[in-house]
Amino acid sequence: LSDRVVNHGFNRTPHMYFYHVNVSHPLLDEGSRYLAPIRDVVWAGHAGERYEAQKVGYRTVPAPRLGFSEQVWQHEMAADANGEVPVAVVNDGIGLGLEVITRKDQLPCAYQWQNFQAGQYALGIEPSTHHVLGNLAARERGEMIWLEHGEGRSYDAVFRVLDGAGAIATAEAKIASIARQPQQDYPVPSGNFPGLADRA
């Protein structure tokens, strides 16, 4: 997938962009796993007293449940030698996975969205141009992307089906070779939002 966003207007325009890739049943099921080259867990929307309240960490998916409150994490991802960041959701039980590969120089930030409410059961892979801090923070930190008239930004993503245990194992090994994600379910968010100004 290749997208290009162009400012066809006449005014200098702020630009923020991210993909929201939802994965659901049957790939998403109890025991499905989230694989990513996570260097640091930066932020969690449910951090604090509620962090472990639902007994759902970032690594392993529970069965659908009633009364689940959405959870969102921001991870700092490492890239491979080609600047690519592979993230996957895999279901070992049925031998199936989905890998989403984006470029660190295009989408330097990454969120993981969890909504395991029965009837809405989904996990979102969300590579982004900006931190979860939002519009105002991006401006204050000098990280907002500004597009002049005629200027544009390009974004590339690869969606790859992992068919079978061998394909899952290969993808998992590749991801782990870039960076080993935290092995605990509830890593303490660092609150360290790396600067993006040089990429804006």
mmCIF file with all atom_site columns, N, CA and C in Angstrom, residues 73-136:
data_model
loop_
_atom_site.group_PDB
_atom_site.id
_atom_site.type_symbol
_atom_site.label_atom_id
_atom_site.label_alt_id
_atom_site.label_comp_id
_atom_site.label_asym_id
_atom_site.label_entity_id
_atom_site.label_seq_id
_atom_site.pdbx_PDB_ins_code
_atom_site.Cartn_x
_atom_site.Cartn_y
_atom_site.Cartn_z
_atom_site.occupancy
_atom_site.B_iso_or_equiv
_atom_site.pdbx_formal_charge
_atom_site.auth_seq_id
_atom_site.auth_comp_id
_atom_site.auth_asym_id
_atom_site.auth_atom_id
_atom_site.pdbx_PDB_model_num
ATOM 1   N N  . TRP A 1 73  ? -1.676  1.558   24.156 1.00 0.00 ? 73  TRP A N  1
ATOM 2   C CA . TRP A 1 73  ? -0.267  1.672   24.517 1.00 0.00 ? 73  TRP A CA 1
ATOM 3   C C  . TRP A 1 73  ? 0.455   2.434   23.407 1.00 0.00 ? 73  TRP A C  1
ATOM 4   N N  . GLN A 1 74  ? 1.503   3.161   23.758 1.00 0.00 ? 74  GLN A N  1
ATOM 5   C CA . GLN A 1 74  ? 2.438   3.645   22.742 1.00 0.00 ? 74  GLN A CA 1
ATOM 6   C C  . GLN A 1 74  ? 3.772   2.969   22.984 1.00 0.00 ? 74  GLN A C  1
ATOM 7   N N  . HIS A 1 75  ? 4.301   2.382   21.909 1.00 0.00 ? 75  HIS A N  1
ATOM 8   C CA . HIS A 1 75  ? 5.594   1.703   21.964 1.00 0.00 ? 75  HIS A CA 1
ATOM 9   C C  . HIS A 1 75  ? 6.603   2.459   21.103 1.00 0.00 ? 75  HIS A C  1
ATOM 10  N N  . GLU A 1 76  ? 7.836   2.495   21.562 1.00 0.00 ? 76  GLU A N  1
ATOM 11  C CA . GLU A 1 76  ? 8.932   2.982   20.729 1.00 0.00 ? 76  GLU A CA 1
ATOM 12  C C  . GLU A 1 76  ? 9.530   1.770   20.031 1.00 0.00 ? 76  GLU A C  1
ATOM 13  N N  . MET A 1 77  ? 9.375   1.731   18.708 1.00 0.00 ? 77  MET A N  1
ATOM 14  C CA . MET A 1 77  ? 9.818   0.580   17.930 1.00 0.00 ? 77  MET A CA 1
ATOM 15  C C  . MET A 1 77  ? 11.221  0.797   17.360 1.00 0.00 ? 77  MET A C  1
ATOM 16  N N  . ALA A 1 78  ? 11.957  -0.288  17.248 1.00 0.00 ? 78  ALA A N  1
ATOM 17  C CA . ALA A 1 78  ? 13.223  -0.280  16.524 1.00 0.00 ? 78  ALA A CA 1
ATOM 18  C C  . ALA A 1 78  ? 12.954  -0.684  15.078 1.00 0.00 ? 78  ALA A C  1
ATOM 19  N N  . ALA A 1 79  ? 13.822  -0.250  14.187 1.00 0.00 ? 79  ALA A N  1
ATOM 20  C CA . ALA A 1 79  ? 13.704  -0.594  12.767 1.00 0.00 ? 79  ALA A CA 1
ATOM 21  C C  . ALA A 1 79  ? 14.859  -1.497  12.359 1.00 0.00 ? 79  ALA A C  1
ATOM 22  N N  . ASP A 1 80  ? 14.652  -2.239  11.283 1.00 0.00 ? 80  ASP A N  1
ATOM 23  C CA . ASP A 1 80  ? 15.735  -3.076  10.767 1.00 0.00 ? 80  ASP A CA 1
ATOM 24  C C  . ASP A 1 80  ? 16.707  -2.232  9.943  1.00 0.00 ? 80  ASP A C  1
ATOM 25  N N  . ALA A 1 81  ? 17.679  -2.871  9.324  1.00 0.00 ? 81  ALA A N  1
ATOM 26  C CA . ALA A 1 81  ? 18.714  -2.146  8.578  1.00 0.00 ? 81  ALA A CA 1
ATOM 27  C C  . ALA A 1 81  ? 18.148  -1.378  7.393  1.00 0.00 ? 81  ALA A C  1
ATOM 28  N N  . ASN A 1 82  ? 16.960  -1.764  6.937  1.00 0.00 ? 82  ASN A N  1
ATOM 29  C CA . ASN A 1 82  ? 16.318  -1.069  5.818  1.00 0.00 ? 82  ASN A CA 1
ATOM 30  C C  . ASN A 1 82  ? 15.350  0.013   6.282  1.00 0.00 ? 82  ASN A C  1
ATOM 31  N N  . GLY A 1 83  ? 15.293  0.228   7.595  1.00 0.00 ? 83  GLY A N  1
ATOM 32  C CA . GLY A 1 83  ? 14.393  1.245   8.126  1.00 0.00 ? 83  GLY A CA 1
ATOM 33  C C  . GLY A 1 83  ? 12.961  0.783   8.272  1.00 0.00 ? 83  GLY A C  1
ATOM 34  N N  . GLU A 1 84  ? 12.736  -0.534  8.200  1.00 0.00 ? 84  GLU A N  1
ATOM 35  C CA . GLU A 1 84  ? 11.379  -1.069  8.267  1.00 0.00 ? 84  GLU A CA 1
ATOM 36  C C  . GLU A 1 84  ? 11.044  -1.580  9.671  1.00 0.00 ? 84  GLU A C  1
ATOM 37  N N  . VAL A 1 85  ? 9.769   -1.424  10.038 1.00 0.00 ? 85  VAL A N  1
ATOM 38  C CA . VAL A 1 85  ? 9.274   -1.863  11.347 1.00 0.00 ? 85  VAL A CA 1
ATOM 39  C C  . VAL A 1 85  ? 8.163   -2.893  11.127 1.00 0.00 ? 85  VAL A C  1
ATOM 40  N N  . PRO A 1 86  ? 8.437   -4.169  11.386 1.00 0.00 ? 86  PRO A N  1
ATOM 41  C CA . PRO A 1 86  ? 7.400   -5.199  11.247 1.00 0.00 ? 86  PRO A CA 1
ATOM 42  C C  . PRO A 1 86  ? 6.672   -5.437  12.574 1.00 0.00 ? 86  PRO A C  1
ATOM 43  N N  . VAL A 1 87  ? 5.352   -5.463  12.512 1.00 0.00 ? 87  VAL A N  1
ATOM 44  C CA . VAL A 1 87  ? 4.513   -5.764  13.677 1.00 0.00 ? 87  VAL A CA 1
ATOM 45  C C  . VAL A 1 87  ? 3.528   -6.849  13.253 1.00 0.00 ? 87  VAL A C  1
ATOM 46  N N  . ALA A 1 88  ? 3.305   -7.828  14.120 1.00 0.00 ? 88  ALA A N  1
ATOM 47  C CA . ALA A 1 88  ? 2.436   -8.939  13.735 1.00 0.00 ? 88  ALA A CA 1
ATOM 48  C C  . ALA A 1 88  ? 1.497   -9.327  14.868 1.00 0.00 ? 88  ALA A C  1
ATOM 49  N N  . VAL A 1 89  ? 0.349   -9.839  14.472 1.00 0.00 ? 89  VAL A N  1
ATOM 50  C CA . VAL A 1 89  ? -0.555  -10.536 15.386 1.00 0.00 ? 89  VAL A CA 1
ATOM 51  C C  . VAL A 1 89  ? -0.649  -11.963 14.871 1.00 0.00 ? 89  VAL A C  1
ATOM 52  N N  . VAL A 1 90  ? -0.385  -12.927 15.745 1.00 0.00 ? 90  VAL A N  1
ATOM 53  C CA . VAL A 1 90  ? -0.351  -14.322 15.303 1.00 0.00 ? 90  VAL A CA 1
ATOM 54  C C  . VAL A 1 90  ? -1.247  -15.188 16.183 1.00 0.00 ? 90  VAL A C  1
ATOM 55  N N  . ASN A 1 91  ? -1.845  -16.178 15.545 1.00 0.00 ? 91  ASN A N  1
ATOM 56  C CA . ASN A 1 91  ? -2.674  -17.156 16.234 1.00 0.00 ? 91  ASN A CA 1
ATOM 57  C C  . ASN A 1 91  ? -2.046  -18.523 15.992 1.00 0.00 ? 91  ASN A C  1
ATOM 58  N N  . ASP A 1 92  ? -1.313  -19.006 16.982 1.00 0.00 ? 92  ASP A N  1
ATOM 59  C CA . ASP A 1 92  ? -0.609  -20.277 16.824 1.00 0.00 ? 92  ASP A CA 1
ATOM 60  C C  . ASP A 1 92  ? -1.576  -21.445 16.698 1.00 0.00 ? 92  ASP A C  1
ATOM 61  N N  . GLY A 1 93  ? -2.755  -21.317 17.292 1.00 0.00 ? 93  GLY A N  1
ATOM 62  C CA . GLY A 1 93  ? -3.719  -22.407 17.272 1.00 0.00 ? 93  GLY A CA 1
ATOM 63  C C  . GLY A 1 93  ? -4.215  -22.756 15.887 1.00 0.00 ? 93  GLY A C  1
ATOM 64  N N  . ILE A 1 94  ? -4.358  -21.750 15.029 1.00 0.00 ? 94  ILE A N  1
ATOM 65  C CA . ILE A 1 94  ? -4.821  -22.007 13.662 1.00 0.00 ? 94  ILE A CA 1
ATOM 66  C C  . ILE A 1 94  ? -3.709  -21.784 12.638 1.00 0.00 ? 94  ILE A C  1
ATOM 67  N N  . GLY A 1 95  ? -2.502  -21.472 13.117 1.00 0.00 ? 95  GLY A N  1
ATOM 68  C CA . GLY A 1 95  ? -1.368  -21.300 12.215 1.00 0.00 ? 95  GLY A CA 1
ATOM 69  C C  . GLY A 1 95  ? -1.532  -20.146 11.252 1.00 0.00 ? 95  GLY A C  1
ATOM 70  N N  . LEU A 1 96  ? -1.959  -18.993 11.784 1.00 0.00 ? 96  LEU A N  1
ATOM 71  C CA . LEU A 1 96  ? -2.231  -17.843 10.924 1.00 0.00 ? 96  LEU A CA 1
ATOM 72  C C  . LEU A 1 96  ? -1.774  -16.562 11.607 1.00 0.00 ? 96  LEU A C  1
ATOM 73  N N  . GLY A 1 97  ? -1.244  -15.648 10.817 1.00 0.00 ? 97  GLY A N  1
ATOM 74  C CA . GLY A 1 97  ? -0.842  -14.356 11.354 1.00 0.00 ? 97  GLY A CA 1
ATOM 75  C C  . GLY A 1 97  ? -0.976  -13.271 10.308 1.00 0.00 ? 97  GLY A C  1
ATOM 76  N N  . LEU A 1 98  ? -0.965  -12.036 10.771 1.00 0.00 ? 98  LEU A N  1
ATOM 77  C CA . LEU A 1 98  ? -0.931  -10.872 9.885  1.00 0.00 ? 98  LEU A CA 1
ATOM 78  C C  . LEU A 1 98  ? 0.227   -9.993  10.317 1.00 0.00 ? 98  LEU A C  1
ATOM 79  N N  . GLU A 1 99  ? 1.088   -9.670  9.365  1.00 0.00 ? 99  GLU A N  1
ATOM 80  C CA . GLU A 1 99  ? 2.230   -8.796  9.626  1.00 0.00 ? 99  GLU A CA 1
ATOM 81  C C  . GLU A 1 99  ? 2.033   -7.491  8.866  1.00 0.00 ? 99  GLU A C  1
ATOM 82  N N  . VAL A 1 100 ? 2.245   -6.381  9.562  1.00 0.00 ? 100 VAL A N  1
ATOM 83  C CA . VAL A 1 100 ? 2.152   -5.053  8.958  1.00 0.00 ? 100 VAL A CA 1
ATOM 84  C C  . VAL A 1 100 ? 3.534   -4.417  9.051  1.00 0.00 ? 100 VAL A C  1
ATOM 85  N N  . ILE A 1 101 ? 4.081   -4.039  7.907  1.00 0.00 ? 101 ILE A N  1
ATOM 86  C CA . ILE A 1 101 ? 5.437   -3.485  7.852  1.00 0.00 ? 101 ILE A CA 1
ATOM 87  C C  . ILE A 1 101 ? 5.358   -2.039  7.374  1.00 0.00 ? 101 ILE A C  1
ATOM 88  N N  . THR A 1 102 ? 5.890   -1.122  8.180  1.00 0.00 ? 102 THR A N  1
ATOM 89  C CA . THR A 1 102 ? 5.926   0.289   7.805  1.00 0.00 ? 102 THR A CA 1
ATOM 90  C C  . THR A 1 102 ? 7.348   0.808   7.936  1.00 0.00 ? 102 THR A C  1
ATOM 91  N N  . ARG A 1 103 ? 7.537   2.078   7.570  1.00 0.00 ? 103 ARG A N  1
ATOM 92  C CA . ARG A 1 103 ? 8.870   2.674   7.599  1.00 0.00 ? 103 ARG A CA 1
ATOM 93  C C  . ARG A 1 103 ? 9.000   3.622   8.789  1.00 0.00 ? 103 ARG A C  1
ATOM 94  N N  . LYS A 1 104 ? 10.104  3.473   9.513  1.00 0.00 ? 104 LYS A N  1
ATOM 95  C CA . LYS A 1 104 ? 10.349  4.298   10.700 1.00 0.00 ? 104 LYS A CA 1
ATOM 96  C C  . LYS A 1 104 ? 10.484  5.770   10.339 1.00 0.00 ? 104 LYS A C  1
ATOM 97  N N  . ASP A 1 105 ? 11.046  6.068   9.169  1.00 0.00 ? 105 ASP A N  1
ATOM 98  C CA . ASP A 1 105 ? 11.232  7.475   8.799  1.00 0.00 ? 105 ASP A CA 1
ATOM 99  C C  . ASP A 1 105 ? 9.918   8.132   8.375  1.00 0.00 ? 105 ASP A C  1
ATOM 100 N N  . GLN A 1 106 ? 8.915   7.341   8.042  1.00 0.00 ? 106 GLN A N  1
ATOM 101 C CA . GLN A 1 106 ? 7.612   7.886   7.667  1.00 0.00 ? 106 GLN A CA 1
ATOM 102 C C  . GLN A 1 106 ? 6.643   7.915   8.847  1.00 0.00 ? 106 GLN A C  1
ATOM 103 N N  . LEU A 1 107 ? 6.646   6.837   9.616  1.00 0.00 ? 107 LEU A N  1
ATOM 104 C CA . LEU A 1 107 ? 5.710   6.674   10.738 1.00 0.00 ? 107 LEU A CA 1
ATOM 105 C C  . LEU A 1 107 ? 6.524   6.262   11.969 1.00 0.00 ? 107 LEU A C  1
ATOM 106 N N  . PRO A 1 108 ? 7.150   7.231   12.629 1.00 0.00 ? 108 PRO A N  1
ATOM 107 C CA . PRO A 1 108 ? 8.098   6.915   13.704 1.00 0.00 ? 108 PRO A CA 1
ATOM 108 C C  . PRO A 1 108 ? 7.466   6.446   15.012 1.00 0.00 ? 108 PRO A C  1
ATOM 109 N N  . CYS A 1 109 ? 6.174   6.679   15.183 1.00 0.00 ? 109 CYS A N  1
ATOM 110 C CA . CYS A 1 109 ? 5.501   6.312   16.431 1.00 0.00 ? 109 CYS A CA 1
ATOM 111 C C  . CYS A 1 109 ? 4.573   5.120   16.194 1.00 0.00 ? 109 CYS A C  1
ATOM 112 N N  . ALA A 1 110 ? 4.196   4.443   17.273 1.00 0.00 ? 110 ALA A N  1
ATOM 113 C CA . ALA A 1 110 ? 3.349   3.257   17.121 1.00 0.00 ? 110 ALA A CA 1
ATOM 114 C C  . ALA A 1 110 ? 2.463   3.085   18.340 1.00 0.00 ? 110 ALA A C  1
ATOM 115 N N  . TYR A 1 111 ? 1.172   2.858   18.087 1.00 0.00 ? 111 TYR A N  1
ATOM 116 C CA . TYR A 1 111 ? 0.216   2.570   19.152 1.00 0.00 ? 111 TYR A CA 1
ATOM 117 C C  . TYR A 1 111 ? -0.294  1.138   18.998 1.00 0.00 ? 111 TYR A C  1
ATOM 118 N N  . GLN A 1 112 ? -0.746  0.598   20.100 1.00 0.00 ? 112 GLN A N  1
ATOM 119 C CA . GLN A 1 112 ? -1.428  -0.701  20.123 1.00 0.00 ? 112 GLN A CA 1
ATOM 120 C C  . GLN A 1 112 ? -2.758  -0.486  20.831 1.00 0.00 ? 112 GLN A C  1
ATOM 121 N N  . TRP A 1 113 ? -3.844  -0.703  20.113 1.00 0.00 ? 113 TRP A N  1
ATOM 122 C CA . TRP A 1 113 ? -5.193  -0.477  20.649 1.00 0.00 ? 113 TRP A CA 1
ATOM 123 C C  . TRP A 1 113 ? -5.853  -1.817  20.914 1.00 0.00 ? 113 TRP A C  1
ATOM 124 N N  . GLN A 1 114 ? -6.403  -1.973  22.097 1.00 0.00 ? 114 GLN A N  1
ATOM 125 C CA . GLN A 1 114 ? -7.067  -3.215  22.476 1.00 0.00 ? 114 GLN A CA 1
ATOM 126 C C  . GLN A 1 114 ? -8.522  -2.931  22.826 1.00 0.00 ? 114 GLN A C  1
ATOM 127 N N  . ASN A 1 115 ? -9.432  -3.611  22.148 1.00 0.00 ? 115 ASN A N  1
ATOM 128 C CA . ASN A 1 115 ? -10.849 -3.565  22.521 1.00 0.00 ? 115 ASN A CA 1
ATOM 129 C C  . ASN A 1 115 ? -11.372 -4.994  22.490 1.00 0.00 ? 115 ASN A C  1
ATOM 130 N N  . PHE A 1 116 ? -11.349 -5.632  23.638 1.00 0.00 ? 116 PHE A N  1
ATOM 131 C CA . PHE A 1 116 ? -11.714 -7.039  23.716 1.00 0.00 ? 116 PHE A CA 1
ATOM 132 C C  . PHE A 1 116 ? -13.135 -7.238  24.240 1.00 0.00 ? 116 PHE A C  1
ATOM 133 N N  . GLN A 1 117 ? -13.939 -6.190  24.111 1.00 0.00 ? 117 GLN A N  1
ATOM 134 C CA . GLN A 1 117 ? -15.354 -6.263  24.454 1.00 0.00 ? 117 GLN A CA 1
ATOM 135 C C  . GLN A 1 117 ? -16.061 -7.248  23.517 1.00 0.00 ? 117 GLN A C  1
ATOM 136 N N  . ALA A 1 118 ? -16.874 -8.127  24.082 1.00 0.00 ? 118 ALA A N  1
ATOM 137 C CA . ALA A 1 118 ? -17.653 -9.055  23.264 1.00 0.00 ? 118 ALA A CA 1
ATOM 138 C C  . ALA A 1 118 ? -18.528 -8.268  22.287 1.00 0.00 ? 118 ALA A C  1
ATOM 139 N N  . GLY A 1 119 ? -18.492 -8.669  21.021 1.00 0.00 ? 119 GLY A N  1
ATOM 140 C CA . GLY A 1 119 ? -19.249 -7.988  19.980 1.00 0.00 ? 119 GLY A CA 1
ATOM 141 C C  . GLY A 1 119 ? -18.479 -6.887  19.282 1.00 0.00 ? 119 GLY A C  1
ATOM 142 N N  . GLN A 1 120 ? -17.328 -6.495  19.854 1.00 0.00 ? 120 GLN A N  1
ATOM 143 C CA . GLN A 1 120 ? -16.490 -5.455  19.250 1.00 0.00 ? 120 GLN A CA 1
ATOM 144 C C  . GLN A 1 120 ? -15.036 -5.909  19.153 1.00 0.00 ? 120 GLN A C  1
ATOM 145 N N  . TYR A 1 121 ? -14.787 -7.132  19.383 1.00 0.00 ? 121 TYR A N  1
ATOM 146 C CA . TYR A 1 121 ? -13.489 -7.771  19.606 1.00 0.00 ? 121 TYR A CA 1
ATOM 147 C C  . TYR A 1 121 ? -12.474 -7.392  18.525 1.00 0.00 ? 121 TYR A C  1
ATOM 148 N N  . ALA A 1 122 ? -11.463 -6.591  18.901 1.00 0.00 ? 122 ALA A N  1
ATOM 149 C CA . ALA A 1 122 ? -10.486 -6.134  17.908 1.00 0.00 ? 122 ALA A CA 1
ATOM 150 C C  . ALA A 1 122 ? -9.200  -5.685  18.585 1.00 0.00 ? 122 ALA A C  1
ATOM 151 N N  . LEU A 1 123 ? -8.119  -5.777  17.824 1.00 0.00 ? 123 LEU A N  1
ATOM 152 C CA . LEU A 1 123 ? -6.831  -5.218  18.217 1.00 0.00 ? 123 LEU A CA 1
ATOM 153 C C  . LEU A 1 123 ? -6.342  -4.359  17.063 1.00 0.00 ? 123 LEU A C  1
ATOM 154 N N  . GLY A 1 124 ? -5.916  -3.143  17.369 1.00 0.00 ? 124 GLY A N  1
ATOM 155 C CA . GLY A 1 124 ? -5.477  -2.222  16.332 1.00 0.00 ? 124 GLY A CA 1
ATOM 156 C C  . GLY A 1 124 ? -3.969  -2.056  16.314 1.00 0.00 ? 124 GLY A C  1
ATOM 157 N N  . ILE A 1 125 ? -3.380  -2.230  15.133 1.00 0.00 ? 125 ILE A N  1
ATOM 158 C CA . ILE A 1 125 ? -1.975  -1.902  14.882 1.00 0.00 ? 125 ILE A CA 1
ATOM 159 C C  . ILE A 1 125 ? -1.977  -0.493  14.303 1.00 0.00 ? 125 ILE A C  1
ATOM 160 N N  . GLU A 1 126 ? -1.293  0.450   14.977 1.00 0.00 ? 126 GLU A N  1
ATOM 161 C CA . GLU A 1 126 ? -1.462  1.858   14.633 1.00 0.00 ? 126 GLU A CA 1
ATOM 162 C C  . GLU A 1 126 ? -0.124  2.604   14.516 1.00 0.00 ? 126 GLU A C  1
ATOM 163 N N  . PRO A 1 127 ? 0.557   2.483   13.397 1.00 0.00 ? 127 PRO A N  1
ATOM 164 C CA . PRO A 1 127 ? 1.754   3.306   13.177 1.00 0.00 ? 127 PRO A CA 1
ATOM 165 C C  . PRO A 1 127 ? 1.352   4.752   12.897 1.00 0.00 ? 127 PRO A C  1
ATOM 166 N N  . SER A 1 128 ? 2.133   5.703   13.407 1.00 0.00 ? 128 SER A N  1
ATOM 167 C CA . SER A 1 128 ? 1.715   7.106   13.387 1.00 0.00 ? 128 SER A CA 1
ATOM 168 C C  . SER A 1 128 ? 2.890   8.048   13.131 1.00 0.00 ? 128 SER A C  1
ATOM 169 N N  . THR A 1 129 ? 2.553   9.216   12.600 1.00 0.00 ? 129 THR A N  1
ATOM 170 C CA . THR A 1 129 ? 3.573   10.257  12.421 1.00 0.00 ? 129 THR A CA 1
ATOM 171 C C  . THR A 1 129 ? 3.930   10.940  13.734 1.00 0.00 ? 129 THR A C  1
ATOM 172 N N  . HIS A 1 130 ? 3.034   10.867  14.719 1.00 0.00 ? 130 HIS A N  1
ATOM 173 C CA . HIS A 1 130 ? 3.220   11.653  15.935 1.00 0.00 ? 130 HIS A CA 1
ATOM 174 C C  . HIS A 1 130 ? 2.932   10.835  17.194 1.00 0.00 ? 130 HIS A C  1
ATOM 175 N N  . HIS A 1 131 ? 3.402   11.374  18.309 1.00 0.00 ? 131 HIS A N  1
ATOM 176 C CA . HIS A 1 131 ? 3.129   10.778  19.609 1.00 0.00 ? 131 HIS A CA 1
ATOM 177 C C  . HIS A 1 131 ? 1.645   10.898  19.940 1.00 0.00 ? 131 HIS A C  1
ATOM 178 N N  . VAL A 1 132 ? 1.227   10.095  20.898 1.00 0.00 ? 132 VAL A N  1
ATOM 179 C CA . VAL A 1 132 ? -0.155  10.097  21.363 1.00 0.00 ? 132 VAL A CA 1
ATOM 180 C C  . VAL A 1 132 ? -0.508  11.412  22.065 1.00 0.00 ? 132 VAL A C  1
ATOM 181 N N  . LEU A 1 133 ? 0.472   12.237  22.343 1.00 0.00 ? 133 LEU A N  1
ATOM 182 C CA . LEU A 1 133 ? 0.263   13.498  23.059 1.00 0.00 ? 133 LEU A CA 1
ATOM 183 C C  . LEU A 1 133 ? -0.653  14.458  22.316 1.00 0.00 ? 133 LEU A C  1
ATOM 184 N N  . GLY A 1 134 ? -0.722  14.336  20.982 1.00 0.00 ? 134 GLY A N  1
ATOM 185 C CA . GLY A 1 134 ? -1.712  15.093  20.229 1.00 0.00 ? 134 GLY A CA 1
ATOM 186 C C  . GLY A 1 134 ? -1.215  16.362  19.559 1.00 0.00 ? 134 GLY A C  1
ATOM 187 N N  . ASN A 1 135 ? -2.191  17.083  19.017 1.00 0.00 ? 135 ASN A N  1
ATOM 188 C CA . ASN A 1 135 ? -1.970  18.251  18.168 1.00 0.00 ? 135 ASN A CA 1
ATOM 189 C C  . ASN A 1 135 ? -1.201  19.366  18.880 1.00 0.00 ? 135 ASN A C  1
ATOM 190 N N  . LEU A 1 136 ? -1.699  19.789  20.036 1.00 0.00 ? 136 LEU A N  1
ATOM 191 C CA . LEU A 1 136 ? -1.081  20.908  20.745 1.00 0.00 ? 136 LEU A CA 1
ATOM 192 C C  . LEU A 1 136 ? 0.350   20.579  21.155 1.00 0.00 ? 136 LEU A C  1
#
